[in-house]
């Protein structure tokens, strides 16, 4: 089967936003080639062999999305370009954007992205193991088996790694956890394996929900429920920990709705915040919360909060 490949070259900062736009347009799959991820994986000890050709010059991200060839595909390409340039109005630096279009065979892309992902140690004891890789855990390690479904999260992104490190420290036995914008389900699965009694994860994207459910099943977890929701809209009850690894604009929109869903002395972990947007997020957050801890990696920030007072 022939597919249309639309490859967008953009900045690290715009990676998640552009990926979201491509999925909104109906992409059947997305492959992200981020040079920082490749360089970091090349330095880990888990690689038996590393192909130097994977390392490229520069810091730009290449996002390849695949679409069935239909009569409206030209309109989709034009709409994509408009949406990307609109990101500037949200303060997102899109870099020197380039959009390229070509036809490809399905077998040329369906599995090519998998070569970038190997077992990855995150924090003190979490290991993320892609489904197709073998790994023998060391004593005390928690292994998360993951079929990330291309663009939905493998643990390599700085924001996901910081969340996993925080969760290692804040999840207490028996905790109830809400994972807002769950993507591949990696944070929901981690919370369960770290001792949470119940975990509820949701994403606005139907494909993400499907992938997250599959990953929960893959890990044999009975205490994790995944469903579709726009932020906290479809969540019920209260949690000990609410984690949201999304983008700054969504976090700002989410903040006022967090406290009604948070237990007394509960914690709110927000991630996916680009440094240039931190002051906006901080100003909004401090209307309701006290920031008690923060992690920073490259251009990204994660903040841990509790209710004021």
XYZ file of N, CA, C and O in Angstrom, residues 12 34-44 47 50 54-60 116 298:
92
model
N 13.265 21.741 18.503
C 12.989 20.867 19.643
C 11.753 21.361 20.396
O 10.908 20.566 20.814
N 14.682 12.716 16.786
C 15.220 13.802 17.604
C 16.694 13.507 17.872
O 17.016 12.519 18.524
N 17.622 14.326 17.372
C 19.048 14.032 17.538
C 19.485 13.923 18.987
O 20.397 13.168 19.307
N 18.825 14.645 19.879
C 19.196 14.563 21.304
C 18.885 13.187 21.873
O 19.650 12.636 22.668
N 17.737 12.607 21.463
C 17.394 11.263 21.932
C 18.406 10.241 21.433
O 18.831 9.348 22.166
N 18.781 10.362 20.154
C 19.719 9.414 19.581
C 21.080 9.511 20.267
O 21.701 8.505 20.606
N 21.545 10.744 20.489
C 22.845 10.928 21.137
C 22.845 10.349 22.548
O 23.810 9.729 22.985
N 21.733 10.570 23.263
C 21.654 10.071 24.632
C 21.649 8.548 24.674
O 22.331 7.925 25.480
N 20.881 7.940 23.767
C 20.844 6.484 23.730
C 22.186 5.894 23.320
O 22.578 4.824 23.771
N 22.924 6.616 22.484
C 24.230 6.127 22.041
C 25.213 6.036 23.190
O 26.173 5.265 23.152
N 24.971 6.819 24.255
C 25.891 6.849 25.384
C 25.555 5.813 26.454
O 26.297 5.644 27.414
N 24.431 5.111 26.289
C 24.045 4.140 27.301
C 24.760 2.823 27.062
O 25.191 2.511 25.952
N 23.410 -0.629 24.516
C 23.554 -0.858 23.083
C 24.634 -1.911 22.828
O 25.784 -1.758 23.229
N 26.051 0.266 17.867
C 25.441 1.555 17.529
C 25.928 1.996 16.159
O 27.127 2.015 15.887
N 23.411 7.172 12.579
C 22.211 7.712 13.231
C 22.463 9.076 13.849
O 21.536 9.831 14.109
N 23.736 9.367 14.126
C 24.086 10.657 14.702
C 24.188 11.680 13.577
O 24.937 11.507 12.629
N 23.453 12.756 13.703
C 23.481 13.792 12.681
C 23.832 15.127 13.301
O 23.640 15.360 14.495
N 24.337 16.014 12.474
C 24.649 17.360 12.925
C 23.361 18.127 13.199
O 22.311 17.842 12.637
N 23.459 19.135 14.059
C 22.338 20.027 14.267
C 21.410 19.596 15.383
O 21.547 18.522 15.948
N 20.440 20.459 15.693
C 19.514 20.234 16.790
C 18.071 20.139 16.315
O 17.166 20.027 17.126
N 17.840 20.207 15.017
C 16.470 20.196 14.516
C 15.835 18.813 14.640
O 16.517 17.789 14.575
N 15.469 3.025 17.047
C 15.948 4.090 17.922
C 15.720 3.798 19.397
O 16.238 4.513 20.254
N 17.691 20.413 30.032
C 17.747 21.118 28.751
C 16.767 22.291 28.794
O 16.825 23.106 29.691
